[in-house]
Tab-separated table of C-alpha atoms in Angstrom:
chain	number	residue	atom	x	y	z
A	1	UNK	CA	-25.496	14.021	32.374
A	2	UNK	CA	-23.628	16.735	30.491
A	3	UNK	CA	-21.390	17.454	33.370
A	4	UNK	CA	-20.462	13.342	33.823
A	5	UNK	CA	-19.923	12.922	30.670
A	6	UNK	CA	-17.188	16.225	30.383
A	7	UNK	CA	-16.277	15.417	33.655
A	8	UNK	CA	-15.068	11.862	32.254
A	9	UNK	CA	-13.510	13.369	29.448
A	10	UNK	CA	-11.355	15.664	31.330
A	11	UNK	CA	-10.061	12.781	33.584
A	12	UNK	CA	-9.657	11.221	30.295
A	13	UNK	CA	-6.936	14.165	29.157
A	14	UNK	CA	-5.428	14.149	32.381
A	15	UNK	CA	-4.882	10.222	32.377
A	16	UNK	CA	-3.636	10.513	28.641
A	17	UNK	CA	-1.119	12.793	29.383
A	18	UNK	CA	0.464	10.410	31.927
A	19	UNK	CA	0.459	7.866	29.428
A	20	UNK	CA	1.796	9.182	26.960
A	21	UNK	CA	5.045	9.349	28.686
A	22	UNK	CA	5.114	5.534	29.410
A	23	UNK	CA	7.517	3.389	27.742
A	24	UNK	CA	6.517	0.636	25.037
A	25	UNK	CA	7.088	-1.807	27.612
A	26	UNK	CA	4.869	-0.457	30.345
A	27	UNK	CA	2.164	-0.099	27.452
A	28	UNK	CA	2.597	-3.696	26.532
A	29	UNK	CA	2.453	-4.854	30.150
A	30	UNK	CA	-0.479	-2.309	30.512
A	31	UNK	CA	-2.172	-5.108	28.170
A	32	UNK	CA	-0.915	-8.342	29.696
A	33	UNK	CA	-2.853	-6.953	33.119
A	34	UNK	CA	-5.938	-6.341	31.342
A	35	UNK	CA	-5.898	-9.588	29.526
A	36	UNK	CA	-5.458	-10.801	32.913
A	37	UNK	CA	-8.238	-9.189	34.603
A	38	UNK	CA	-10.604	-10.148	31.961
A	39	UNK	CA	-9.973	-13.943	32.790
A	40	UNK	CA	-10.344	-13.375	36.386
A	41	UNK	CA	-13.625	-11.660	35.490
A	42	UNK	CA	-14.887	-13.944	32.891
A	43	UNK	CA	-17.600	-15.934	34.882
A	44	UNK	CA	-18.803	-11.716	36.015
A	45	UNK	CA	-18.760	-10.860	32.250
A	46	UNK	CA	-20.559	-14.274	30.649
A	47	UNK	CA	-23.435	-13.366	32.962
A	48	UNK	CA	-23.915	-10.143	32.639
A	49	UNK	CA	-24.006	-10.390	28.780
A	50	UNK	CA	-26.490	-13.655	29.281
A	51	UNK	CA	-29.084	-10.948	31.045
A	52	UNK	CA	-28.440	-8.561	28.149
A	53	UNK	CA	-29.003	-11.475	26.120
A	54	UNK	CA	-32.213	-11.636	27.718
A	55	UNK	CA	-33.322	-8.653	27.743
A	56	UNK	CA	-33.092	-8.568	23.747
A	57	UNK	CA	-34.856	-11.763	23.256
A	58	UNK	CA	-37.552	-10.437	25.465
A	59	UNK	CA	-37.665	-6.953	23.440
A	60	UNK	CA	-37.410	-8.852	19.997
A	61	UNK	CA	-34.041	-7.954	18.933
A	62	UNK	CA	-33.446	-9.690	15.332
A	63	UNK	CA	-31.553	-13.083	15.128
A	64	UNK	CA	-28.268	-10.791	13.572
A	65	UNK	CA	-28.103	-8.499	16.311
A	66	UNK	CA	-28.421	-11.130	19.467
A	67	UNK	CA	-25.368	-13.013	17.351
A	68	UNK	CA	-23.579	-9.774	17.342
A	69	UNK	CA	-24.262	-9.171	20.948
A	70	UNK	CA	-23.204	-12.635	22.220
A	71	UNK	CA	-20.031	-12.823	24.279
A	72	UNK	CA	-19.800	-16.092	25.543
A	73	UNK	CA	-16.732	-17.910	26.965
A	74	UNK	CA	-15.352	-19.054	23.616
A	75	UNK	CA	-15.602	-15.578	22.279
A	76	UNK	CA	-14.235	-13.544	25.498
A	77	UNK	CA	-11.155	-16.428	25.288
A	78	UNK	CA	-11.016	-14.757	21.899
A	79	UNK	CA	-10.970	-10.818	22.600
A	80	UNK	CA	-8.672	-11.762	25.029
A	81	UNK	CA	-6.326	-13.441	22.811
A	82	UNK	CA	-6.991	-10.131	20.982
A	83	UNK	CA	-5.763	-8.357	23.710
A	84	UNK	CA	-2.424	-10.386	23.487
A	85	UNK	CA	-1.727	-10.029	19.798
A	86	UNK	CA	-2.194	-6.485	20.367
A	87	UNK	CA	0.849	-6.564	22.678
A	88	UNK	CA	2.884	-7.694	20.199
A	89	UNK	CA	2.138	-5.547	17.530
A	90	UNK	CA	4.940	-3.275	16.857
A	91	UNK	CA	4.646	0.230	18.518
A	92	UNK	CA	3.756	2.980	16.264
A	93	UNK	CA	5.414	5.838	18.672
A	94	UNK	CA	8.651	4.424	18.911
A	95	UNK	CA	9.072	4.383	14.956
A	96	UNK	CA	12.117	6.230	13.863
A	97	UNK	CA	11.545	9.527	13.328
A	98	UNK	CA	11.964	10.930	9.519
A	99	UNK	CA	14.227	13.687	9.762
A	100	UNK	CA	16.704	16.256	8.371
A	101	UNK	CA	18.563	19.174	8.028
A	102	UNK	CA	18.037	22.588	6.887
A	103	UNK	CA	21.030	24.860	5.059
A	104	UNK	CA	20.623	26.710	8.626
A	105	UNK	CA	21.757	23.892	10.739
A	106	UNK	CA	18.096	23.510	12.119
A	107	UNK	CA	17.467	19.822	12.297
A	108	UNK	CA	13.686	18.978	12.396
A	109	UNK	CA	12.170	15.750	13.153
A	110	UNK	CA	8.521	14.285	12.234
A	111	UNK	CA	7.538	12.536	15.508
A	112	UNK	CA	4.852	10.255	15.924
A	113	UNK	CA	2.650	11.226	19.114
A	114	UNK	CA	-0.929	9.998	19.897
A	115	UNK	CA	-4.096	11.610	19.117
A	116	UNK	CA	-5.298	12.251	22.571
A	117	UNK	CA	-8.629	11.631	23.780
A	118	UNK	CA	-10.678	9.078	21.484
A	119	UNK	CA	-14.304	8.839	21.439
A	120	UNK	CA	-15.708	5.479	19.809
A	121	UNK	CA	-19.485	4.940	19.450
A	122	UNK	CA	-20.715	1.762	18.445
A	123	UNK	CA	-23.362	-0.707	18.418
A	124	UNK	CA	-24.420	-4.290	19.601
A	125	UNK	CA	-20.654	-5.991	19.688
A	126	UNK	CA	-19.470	-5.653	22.982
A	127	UNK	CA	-16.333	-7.138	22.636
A	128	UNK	CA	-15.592	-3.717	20.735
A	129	UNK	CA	-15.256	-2.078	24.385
A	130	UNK	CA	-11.830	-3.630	24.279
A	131	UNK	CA	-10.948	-3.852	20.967
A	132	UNK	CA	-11.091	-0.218	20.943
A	133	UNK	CA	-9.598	0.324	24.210
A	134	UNK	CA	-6.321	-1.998	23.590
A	135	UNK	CA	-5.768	-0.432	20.623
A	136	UNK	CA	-6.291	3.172	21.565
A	137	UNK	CA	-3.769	2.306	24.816
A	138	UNK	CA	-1.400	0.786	22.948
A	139	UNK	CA	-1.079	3.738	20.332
A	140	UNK	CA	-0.799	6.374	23.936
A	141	UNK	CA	-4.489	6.948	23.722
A	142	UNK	CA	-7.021	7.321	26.608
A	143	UNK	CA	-10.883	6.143	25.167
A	144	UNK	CA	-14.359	6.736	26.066
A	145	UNK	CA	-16.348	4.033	24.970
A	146	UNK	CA	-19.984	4.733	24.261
A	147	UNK	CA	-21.635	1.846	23.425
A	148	UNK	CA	-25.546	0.359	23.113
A	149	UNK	CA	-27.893	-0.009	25.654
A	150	UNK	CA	-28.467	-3.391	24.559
A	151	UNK	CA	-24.974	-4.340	25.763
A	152	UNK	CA	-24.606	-1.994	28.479
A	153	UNK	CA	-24.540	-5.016	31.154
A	154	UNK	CA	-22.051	-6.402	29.254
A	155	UNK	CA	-20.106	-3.376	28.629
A	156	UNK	CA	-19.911	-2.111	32.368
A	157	UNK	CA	-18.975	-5.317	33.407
A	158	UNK	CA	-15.920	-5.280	30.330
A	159	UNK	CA	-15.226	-2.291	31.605
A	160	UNK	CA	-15.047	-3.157	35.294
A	161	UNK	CA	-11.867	-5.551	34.325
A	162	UNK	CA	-10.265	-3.029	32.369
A	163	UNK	CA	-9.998	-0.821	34.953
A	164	UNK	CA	-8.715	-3.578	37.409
A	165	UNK	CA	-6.123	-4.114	34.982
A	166	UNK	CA	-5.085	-0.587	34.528
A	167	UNK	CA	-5.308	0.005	38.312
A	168	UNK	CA	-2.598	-3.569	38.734
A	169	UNK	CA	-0.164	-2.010	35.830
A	170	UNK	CA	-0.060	1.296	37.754
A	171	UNK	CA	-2.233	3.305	35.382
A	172	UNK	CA	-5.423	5.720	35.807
A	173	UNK	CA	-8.555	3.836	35.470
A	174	UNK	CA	-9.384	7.026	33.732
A	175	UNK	CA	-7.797	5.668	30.747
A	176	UNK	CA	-10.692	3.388	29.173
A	177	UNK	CA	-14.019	4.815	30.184
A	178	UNK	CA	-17.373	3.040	29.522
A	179	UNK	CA	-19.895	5.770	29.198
A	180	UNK	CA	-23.652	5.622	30.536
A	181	UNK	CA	-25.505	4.197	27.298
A	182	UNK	CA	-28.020	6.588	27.131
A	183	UNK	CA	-28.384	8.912	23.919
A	184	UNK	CA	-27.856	11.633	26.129
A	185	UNK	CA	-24.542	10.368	26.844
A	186	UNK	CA	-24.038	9.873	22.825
A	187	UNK	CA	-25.310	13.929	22.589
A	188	UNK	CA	-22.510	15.126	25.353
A	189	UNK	CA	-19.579	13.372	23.765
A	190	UNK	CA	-20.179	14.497	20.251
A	191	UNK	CA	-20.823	18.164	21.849
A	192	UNK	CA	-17.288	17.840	23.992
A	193	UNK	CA	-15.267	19.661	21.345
A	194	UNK	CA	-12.135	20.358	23.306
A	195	UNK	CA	-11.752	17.832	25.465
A	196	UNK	CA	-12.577	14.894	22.845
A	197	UNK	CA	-9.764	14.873	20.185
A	198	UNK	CA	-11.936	12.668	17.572
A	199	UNK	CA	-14.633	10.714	17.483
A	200	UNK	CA	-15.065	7.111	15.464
A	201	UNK	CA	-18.115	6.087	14.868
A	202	UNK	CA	-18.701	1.755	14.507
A	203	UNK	CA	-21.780	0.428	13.048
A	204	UNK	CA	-24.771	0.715	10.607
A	205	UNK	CA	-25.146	3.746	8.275
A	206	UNK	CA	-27.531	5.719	10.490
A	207	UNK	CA	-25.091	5.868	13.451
A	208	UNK	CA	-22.286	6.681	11.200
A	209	UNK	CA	-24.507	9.563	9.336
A	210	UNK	CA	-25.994	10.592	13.066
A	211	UNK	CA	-22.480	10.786	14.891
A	212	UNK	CA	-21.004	13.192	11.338
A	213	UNK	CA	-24.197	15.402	11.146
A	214	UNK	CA	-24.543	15.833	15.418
A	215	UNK	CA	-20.900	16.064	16.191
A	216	UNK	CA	-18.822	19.056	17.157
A	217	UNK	CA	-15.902	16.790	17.734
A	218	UNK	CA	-14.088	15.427	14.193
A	219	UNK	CA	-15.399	12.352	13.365
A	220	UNK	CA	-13.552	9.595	11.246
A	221	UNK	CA	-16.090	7.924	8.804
A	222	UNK	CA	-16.241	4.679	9.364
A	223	UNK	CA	-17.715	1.396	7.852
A	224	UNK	CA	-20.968	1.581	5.405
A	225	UNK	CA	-20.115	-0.150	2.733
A	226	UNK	CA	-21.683	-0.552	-0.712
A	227	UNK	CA	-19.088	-3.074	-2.240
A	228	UNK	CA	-19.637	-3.925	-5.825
A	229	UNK	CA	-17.724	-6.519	-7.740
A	230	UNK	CA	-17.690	-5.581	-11.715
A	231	UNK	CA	-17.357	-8.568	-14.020
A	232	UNK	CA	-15.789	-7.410	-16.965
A	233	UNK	CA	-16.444	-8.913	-20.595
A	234	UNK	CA	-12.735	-10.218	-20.644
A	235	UNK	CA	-13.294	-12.116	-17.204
A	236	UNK	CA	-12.339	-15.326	-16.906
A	237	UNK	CA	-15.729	-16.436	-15.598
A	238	UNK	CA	-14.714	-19.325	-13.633
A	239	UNK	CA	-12.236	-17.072	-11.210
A	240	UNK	CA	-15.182	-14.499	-11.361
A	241	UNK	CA	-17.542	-16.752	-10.148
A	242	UNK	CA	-15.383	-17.550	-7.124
A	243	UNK	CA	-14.875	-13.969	-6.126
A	244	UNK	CA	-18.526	-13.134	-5.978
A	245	UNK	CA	-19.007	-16.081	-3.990
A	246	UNK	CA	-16.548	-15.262	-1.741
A	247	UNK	CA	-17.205	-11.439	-1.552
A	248	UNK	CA	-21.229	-12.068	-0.859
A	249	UNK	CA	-21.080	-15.669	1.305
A	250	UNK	CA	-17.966	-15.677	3.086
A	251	UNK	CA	-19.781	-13.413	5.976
A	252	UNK	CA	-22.569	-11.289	4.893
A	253	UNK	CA	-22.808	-9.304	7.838
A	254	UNK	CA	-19.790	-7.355	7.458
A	255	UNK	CA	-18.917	-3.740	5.392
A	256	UNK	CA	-16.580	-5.479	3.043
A	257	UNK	CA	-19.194	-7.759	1.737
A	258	UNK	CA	-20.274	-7.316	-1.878
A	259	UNK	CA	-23.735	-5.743	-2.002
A	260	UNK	CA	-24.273	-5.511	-5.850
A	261	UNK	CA	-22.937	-7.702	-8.767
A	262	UNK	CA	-22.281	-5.926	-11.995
A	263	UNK	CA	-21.770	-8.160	-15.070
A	264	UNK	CA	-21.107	-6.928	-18.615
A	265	UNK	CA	-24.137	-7.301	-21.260
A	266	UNK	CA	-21.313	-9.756	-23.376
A	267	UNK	CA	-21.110	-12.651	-20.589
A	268	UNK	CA	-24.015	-11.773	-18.688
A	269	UNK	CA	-26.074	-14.642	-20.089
A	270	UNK	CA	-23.417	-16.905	-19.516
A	271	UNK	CA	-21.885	-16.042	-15.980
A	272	UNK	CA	-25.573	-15.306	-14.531
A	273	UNK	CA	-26.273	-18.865	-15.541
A	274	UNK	CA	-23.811	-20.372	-13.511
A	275	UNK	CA	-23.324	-18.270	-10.536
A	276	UNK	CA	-26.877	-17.533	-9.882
A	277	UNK	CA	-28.134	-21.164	-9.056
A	278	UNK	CA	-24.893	-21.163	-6.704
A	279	UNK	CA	-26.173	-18.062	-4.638
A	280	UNK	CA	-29.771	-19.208	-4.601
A	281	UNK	CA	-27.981	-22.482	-3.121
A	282	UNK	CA	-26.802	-20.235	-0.222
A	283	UNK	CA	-30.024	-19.029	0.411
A	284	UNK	CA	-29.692	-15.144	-1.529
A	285	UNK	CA	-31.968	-13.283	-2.690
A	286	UNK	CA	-31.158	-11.437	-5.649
A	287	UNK	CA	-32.475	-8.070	-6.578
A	288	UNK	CA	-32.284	-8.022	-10.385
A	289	UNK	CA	-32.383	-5.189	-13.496
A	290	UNK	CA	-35.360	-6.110	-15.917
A	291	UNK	CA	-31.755	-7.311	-18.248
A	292	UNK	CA	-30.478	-9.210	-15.496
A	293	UNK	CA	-33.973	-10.687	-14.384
A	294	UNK	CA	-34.964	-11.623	-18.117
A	295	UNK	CA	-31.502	-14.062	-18.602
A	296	UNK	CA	-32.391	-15.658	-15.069
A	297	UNK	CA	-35.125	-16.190	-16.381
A	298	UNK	CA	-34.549	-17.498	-19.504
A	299	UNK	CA	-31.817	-19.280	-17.992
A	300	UNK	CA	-34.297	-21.097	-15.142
A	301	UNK	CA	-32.349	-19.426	-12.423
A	302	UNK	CA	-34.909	-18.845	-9.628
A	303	UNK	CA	-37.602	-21.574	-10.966
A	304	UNK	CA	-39.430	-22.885	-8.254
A	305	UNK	CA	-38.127	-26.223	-8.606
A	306	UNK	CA	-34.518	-24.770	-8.341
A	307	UNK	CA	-34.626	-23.068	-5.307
A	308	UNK	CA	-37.578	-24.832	-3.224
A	309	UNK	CA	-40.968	-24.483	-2.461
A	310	UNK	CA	-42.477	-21.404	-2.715
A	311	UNK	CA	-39.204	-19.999	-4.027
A	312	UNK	CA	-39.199	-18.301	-7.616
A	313	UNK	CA	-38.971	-14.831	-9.871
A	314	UNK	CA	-41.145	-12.681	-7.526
A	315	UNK	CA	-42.938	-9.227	-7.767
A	316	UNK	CA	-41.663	-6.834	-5.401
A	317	UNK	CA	-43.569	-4.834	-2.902
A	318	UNK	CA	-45.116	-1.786	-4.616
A	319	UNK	CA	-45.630	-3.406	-7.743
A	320	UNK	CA	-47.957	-6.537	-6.159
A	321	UNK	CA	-48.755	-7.604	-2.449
A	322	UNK	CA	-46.169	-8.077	-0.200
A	323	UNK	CA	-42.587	-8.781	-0.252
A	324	UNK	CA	-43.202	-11.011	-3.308
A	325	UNK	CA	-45.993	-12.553	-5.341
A	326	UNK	CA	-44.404	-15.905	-4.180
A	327	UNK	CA	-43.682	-15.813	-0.404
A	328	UNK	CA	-39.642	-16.209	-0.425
A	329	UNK	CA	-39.248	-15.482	-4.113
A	330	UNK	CA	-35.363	-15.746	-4.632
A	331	UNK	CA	-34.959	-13.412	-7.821
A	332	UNK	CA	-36.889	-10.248	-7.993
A	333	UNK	CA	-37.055	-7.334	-10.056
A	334	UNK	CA	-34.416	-4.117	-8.672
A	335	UNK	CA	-35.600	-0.902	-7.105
A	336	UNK	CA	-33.729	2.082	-7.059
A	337	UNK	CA	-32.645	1.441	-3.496
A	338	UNK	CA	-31.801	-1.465	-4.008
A	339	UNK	CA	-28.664	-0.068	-5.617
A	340	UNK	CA	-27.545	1.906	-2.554
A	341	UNK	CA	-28.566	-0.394	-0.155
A	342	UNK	CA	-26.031	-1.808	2.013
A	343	UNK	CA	-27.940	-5.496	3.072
A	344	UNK	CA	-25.425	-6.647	5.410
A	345	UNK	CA	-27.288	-10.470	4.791
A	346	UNK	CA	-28.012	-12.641	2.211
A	347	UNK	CA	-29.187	-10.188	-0.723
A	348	UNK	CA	-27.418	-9.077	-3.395
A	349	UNK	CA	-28.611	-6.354	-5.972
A	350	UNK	CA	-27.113	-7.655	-10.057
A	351	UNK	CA	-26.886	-5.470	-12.792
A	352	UNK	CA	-25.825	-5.759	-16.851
A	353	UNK	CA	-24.274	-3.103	-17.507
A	354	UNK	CA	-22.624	-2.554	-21.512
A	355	UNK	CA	-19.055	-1.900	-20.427
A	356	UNK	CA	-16.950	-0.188	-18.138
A	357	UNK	CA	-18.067	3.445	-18.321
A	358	UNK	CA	-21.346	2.219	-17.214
A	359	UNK	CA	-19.738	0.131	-14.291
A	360	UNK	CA	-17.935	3.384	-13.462
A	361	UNK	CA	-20.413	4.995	-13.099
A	362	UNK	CA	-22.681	3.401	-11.474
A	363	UNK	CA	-20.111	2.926	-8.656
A	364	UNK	CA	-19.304	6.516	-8.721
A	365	UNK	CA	-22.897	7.232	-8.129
A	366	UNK	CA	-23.596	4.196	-5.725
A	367	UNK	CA	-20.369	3.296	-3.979
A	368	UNK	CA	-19.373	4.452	-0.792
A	369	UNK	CA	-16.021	5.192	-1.050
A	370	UNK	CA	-15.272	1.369	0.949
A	371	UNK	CA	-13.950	-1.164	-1.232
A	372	UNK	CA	-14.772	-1.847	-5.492
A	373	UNK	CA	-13.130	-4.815	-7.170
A	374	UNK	CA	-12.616	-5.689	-11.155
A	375	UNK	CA	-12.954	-9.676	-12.514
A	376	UNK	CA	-11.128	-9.311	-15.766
A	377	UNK	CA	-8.215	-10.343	-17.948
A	378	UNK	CA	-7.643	-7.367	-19.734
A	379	UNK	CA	-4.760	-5.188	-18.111
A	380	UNK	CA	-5.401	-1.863	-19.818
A	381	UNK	CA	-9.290	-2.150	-18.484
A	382	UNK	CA	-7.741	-3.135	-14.668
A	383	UNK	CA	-5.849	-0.048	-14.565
A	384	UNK	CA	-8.244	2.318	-15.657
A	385	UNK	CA	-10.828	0.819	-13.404
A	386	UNK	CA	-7.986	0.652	-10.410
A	387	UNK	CA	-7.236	4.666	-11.217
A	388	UNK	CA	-10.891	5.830	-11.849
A	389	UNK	CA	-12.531	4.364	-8.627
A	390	UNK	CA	-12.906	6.738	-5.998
A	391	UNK	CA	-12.704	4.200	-3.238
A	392	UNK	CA	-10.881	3.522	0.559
A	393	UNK	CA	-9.214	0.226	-1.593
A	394	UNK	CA	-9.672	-1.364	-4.825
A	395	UNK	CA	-9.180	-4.193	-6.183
A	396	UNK	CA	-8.389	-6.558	-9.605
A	397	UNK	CA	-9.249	-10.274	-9.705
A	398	UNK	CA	-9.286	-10.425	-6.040
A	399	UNK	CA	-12.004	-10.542	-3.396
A	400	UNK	CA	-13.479	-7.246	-1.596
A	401	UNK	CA	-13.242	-9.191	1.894
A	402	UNK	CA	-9.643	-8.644	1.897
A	403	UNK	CA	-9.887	-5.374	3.304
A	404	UNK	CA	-9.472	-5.896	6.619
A	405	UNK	CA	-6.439	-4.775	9.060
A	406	UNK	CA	-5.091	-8.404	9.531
A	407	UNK	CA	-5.344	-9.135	5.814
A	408	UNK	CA	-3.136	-6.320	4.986
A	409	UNK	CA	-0.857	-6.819	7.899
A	410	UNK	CA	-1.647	-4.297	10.113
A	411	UNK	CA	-2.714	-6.247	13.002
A	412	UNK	CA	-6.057	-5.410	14.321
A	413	UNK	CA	-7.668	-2.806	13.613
A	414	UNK	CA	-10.728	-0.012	14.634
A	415	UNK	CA	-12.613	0.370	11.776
A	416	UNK	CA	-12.478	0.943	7.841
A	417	UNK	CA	-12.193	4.495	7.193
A	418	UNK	CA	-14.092	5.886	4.389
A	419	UNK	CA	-12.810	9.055	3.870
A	420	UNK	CA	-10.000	10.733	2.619
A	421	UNK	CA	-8.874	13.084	5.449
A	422	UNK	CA	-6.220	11.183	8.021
A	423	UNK	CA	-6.805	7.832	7.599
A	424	UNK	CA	-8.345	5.812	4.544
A	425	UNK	CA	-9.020	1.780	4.552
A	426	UNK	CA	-8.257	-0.093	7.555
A	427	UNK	CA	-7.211	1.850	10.243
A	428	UNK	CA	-4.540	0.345	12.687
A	429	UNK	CA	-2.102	1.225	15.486
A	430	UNK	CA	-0.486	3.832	13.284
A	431	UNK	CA	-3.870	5.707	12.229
A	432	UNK	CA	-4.497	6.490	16.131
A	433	UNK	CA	-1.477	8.549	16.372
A	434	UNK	CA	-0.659	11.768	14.176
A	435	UNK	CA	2.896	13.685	14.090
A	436	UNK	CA	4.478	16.721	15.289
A	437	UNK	CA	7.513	18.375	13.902
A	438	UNK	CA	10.711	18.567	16.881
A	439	UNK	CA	12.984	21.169	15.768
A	440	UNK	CA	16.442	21.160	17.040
A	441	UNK	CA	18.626	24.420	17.033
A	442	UNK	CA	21.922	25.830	17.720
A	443	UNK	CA	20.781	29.325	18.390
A	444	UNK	CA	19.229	29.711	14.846
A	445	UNK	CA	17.276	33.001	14.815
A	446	UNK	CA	14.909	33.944	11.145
């Protein structure tokens, strides 16, 4: 295994290097063969991802992840419309180059060139495989795509129609590799420092803290996101309300979803009245501070007759038996991990906090450096919450969901970066390619 897998990535460098001296137009028509050869494989790729299907039902996979690992013909017409937009995203190598000119006549030029050799590991979606691999190709990247082995059907057979496409363009099928699925394959790639230029990680928080402990190769943090929206005292409620319903319904199973509601102690009463019969509507839970859980309470939010049989203010496990003291209780009492949890799904964590030095930091102790949004009126407050977070994007009077590559006009995108290093927020064509300076002389010696 350790030999494939370095094996692959050295083909992998090789193949990269002939790419990189391709023209926008061969990249582009690089694309338009694999979009093709994903339609001519599309009955091959529906059933292999039905027998992963399968397989997951038959090893109890949860209702989320079989959704996530569907790839049916409505979404593989999608990823390869993907493909296609991805085409006609503008190229981030042939952006002019910033230069000038030095008192010594050197001229020096910042050129965009591609990282190299990308490693992505990632879970349950397969129509990541080519995602990833479009975009890395289009930046001048070749990929290795490690991926779960609860899509690796559906992944070989993706990756069967990539190469077809890359063989009609006139390319090395070396350029978008689908690795074996095993963890040993996971353990080779992250050891491959040298021959793997950087590794991004896509999924939940233990593959993303796994793949940055293990790895020898850099890694770019992507994804786990503890989103909190902060009602401010000076909100106006009725804007507020639609932002948290946005942020936590729109789709809960994605890392710019809120996770926790904070609400100042001033309108708490008021705002947790109206917005928390509207989530228990949509079927959340909410995970409540003994503040925020006494003005549900008071306010009949969570009363059986509000939120259906057997629904109510619950006990949590630990403090009673089970889950809840009512089966399906829809408003119980906060743990402490509840405020670094990130649910991906229909629960959301509220806290009253007294202003915005306790909202601060709470997100400075909770947040994950994603995405942190402010409901509020009062400018002075926005901009000292907009300078204070530490966070990949923040936002005022605006939903968290927004941060996305295609909402900020990037195109698609690989992932939401995390850190601070390279990329931050949604990363796009232009964060899979990094510079190098071209310096022009005349003879110039120092």
């Amino acid at each position: 295994m350790a030999m494939d897998v370095r094996s692959m990535a050295r083909q992998a460098r090789a193949a990269q290097r002939r790419l990189e001296l391709t023209t926008t137009e061969e990249r582009n028509a690089a694309l338009e063969a694999i979009a093709r050869a994903l339609e001519a494989h599309a009955e091959r790729i529906v059933a292999a991802n039905a027998a992963d299907l399968a397989a997951a039902e038959e090893a109890g996979l949860s209702g989320p992840m079989i959704a996530r690992l569907r790839l049916d013909e409505a979404k593989l017409a999608g990823v390869i419309r993907g493909v296609r937009a991805v085409a006609e995203l503008p190229d981030p190598l042939a952006a002019e180059p910033e230069a000038w000119v030095r008192p010594n006549g050197l001229r020096i030029q910042r050129v965009r060139v591609p990282l190299g050799v990308i490693g992505i590991i990632y879970e349950s979606r397969p129509g990541v495989t080519v995602d990833a691999a479009v975009l890395c190709l289009k930046a001048g990247n070749a990929v290795l795509l490690k991926g779960g082995k609860e899509a690796a059907r559906s992944n070989a057979a993706l990756g069967e129609a990539m190469a077809a496409g890359l063989r009609d363009a006139g390319l090395p099928v070396e350029l978008a590799q689908v690795l074996p699925s095993s963890r040993e394959a996971a353990a080779e790639l992250m050891a491959a420092h040298g021959l793997v230029d950087v590794l991004i990680p896509r999924g939940g928080a233990g593959l993303i803290r796994a793949t940055v402990e293990q790895s020898r190769v850099p890694v770019i943090e992507t994804g786990t996101g503890v989103c909190h929206v902060y009602v401010h005292a000076a909100a106006d409620l009725g804007m507020a309300r639609e932002i948290v319903l946005n942020a936590k319904l729109s789709n809960p199973a994605v890392c710019n979803a809120a996770e926790t509601l904070l609400v100042d102690r001033e309108v708490a009463g008021r705002f947790l009245a109206d917005v928390g019969p509207a989530l228990l509507a949509a079927g959340v839970r909410l995970r409540a501070c003994p503040e925020a859980l006494a003005l549900l309470a008071e306010a009949g939010v969570g009363a059986s007759a509000g939120a259906g049989a057997g629904a109510g203010v619950g006990v949590r496990a630990g403090v009673g038996a089970g889950e809840g003291a009512a089966a399906g209780a829809a408003v119980e009492p906060a743990r402490e991990d509840d405020w670094a949890a990130e649910y991906l799904g229909l629960t959301l964590a509220v806290k009253v906090v007294a202003g915005l030095d306790e909202a601060l930091a709470h997100i400075a102790r909770y947040g994950t450096g994603h995405s942190e949004a402010i409901v509020t009126a009062d400018a002075a407050v926005a901009d000292r919450f907009l300078r204070s977070v530490d966070a990949a994007t923040v936002y005022h009077n605006a939903s968290t969901r927004f941060t996305d590559g295609g909402e900020f006009g990037f195109g698609a995108e690989i992932g939401i970066s995390t850190q601070k290093l390279h990329a931050r927020g949604p990363m796009g064509l232009a964060e899979l390619t990094t510079y190098k300076y071209v310096v022009l002389g005349s003879g110039q010696v120092r």
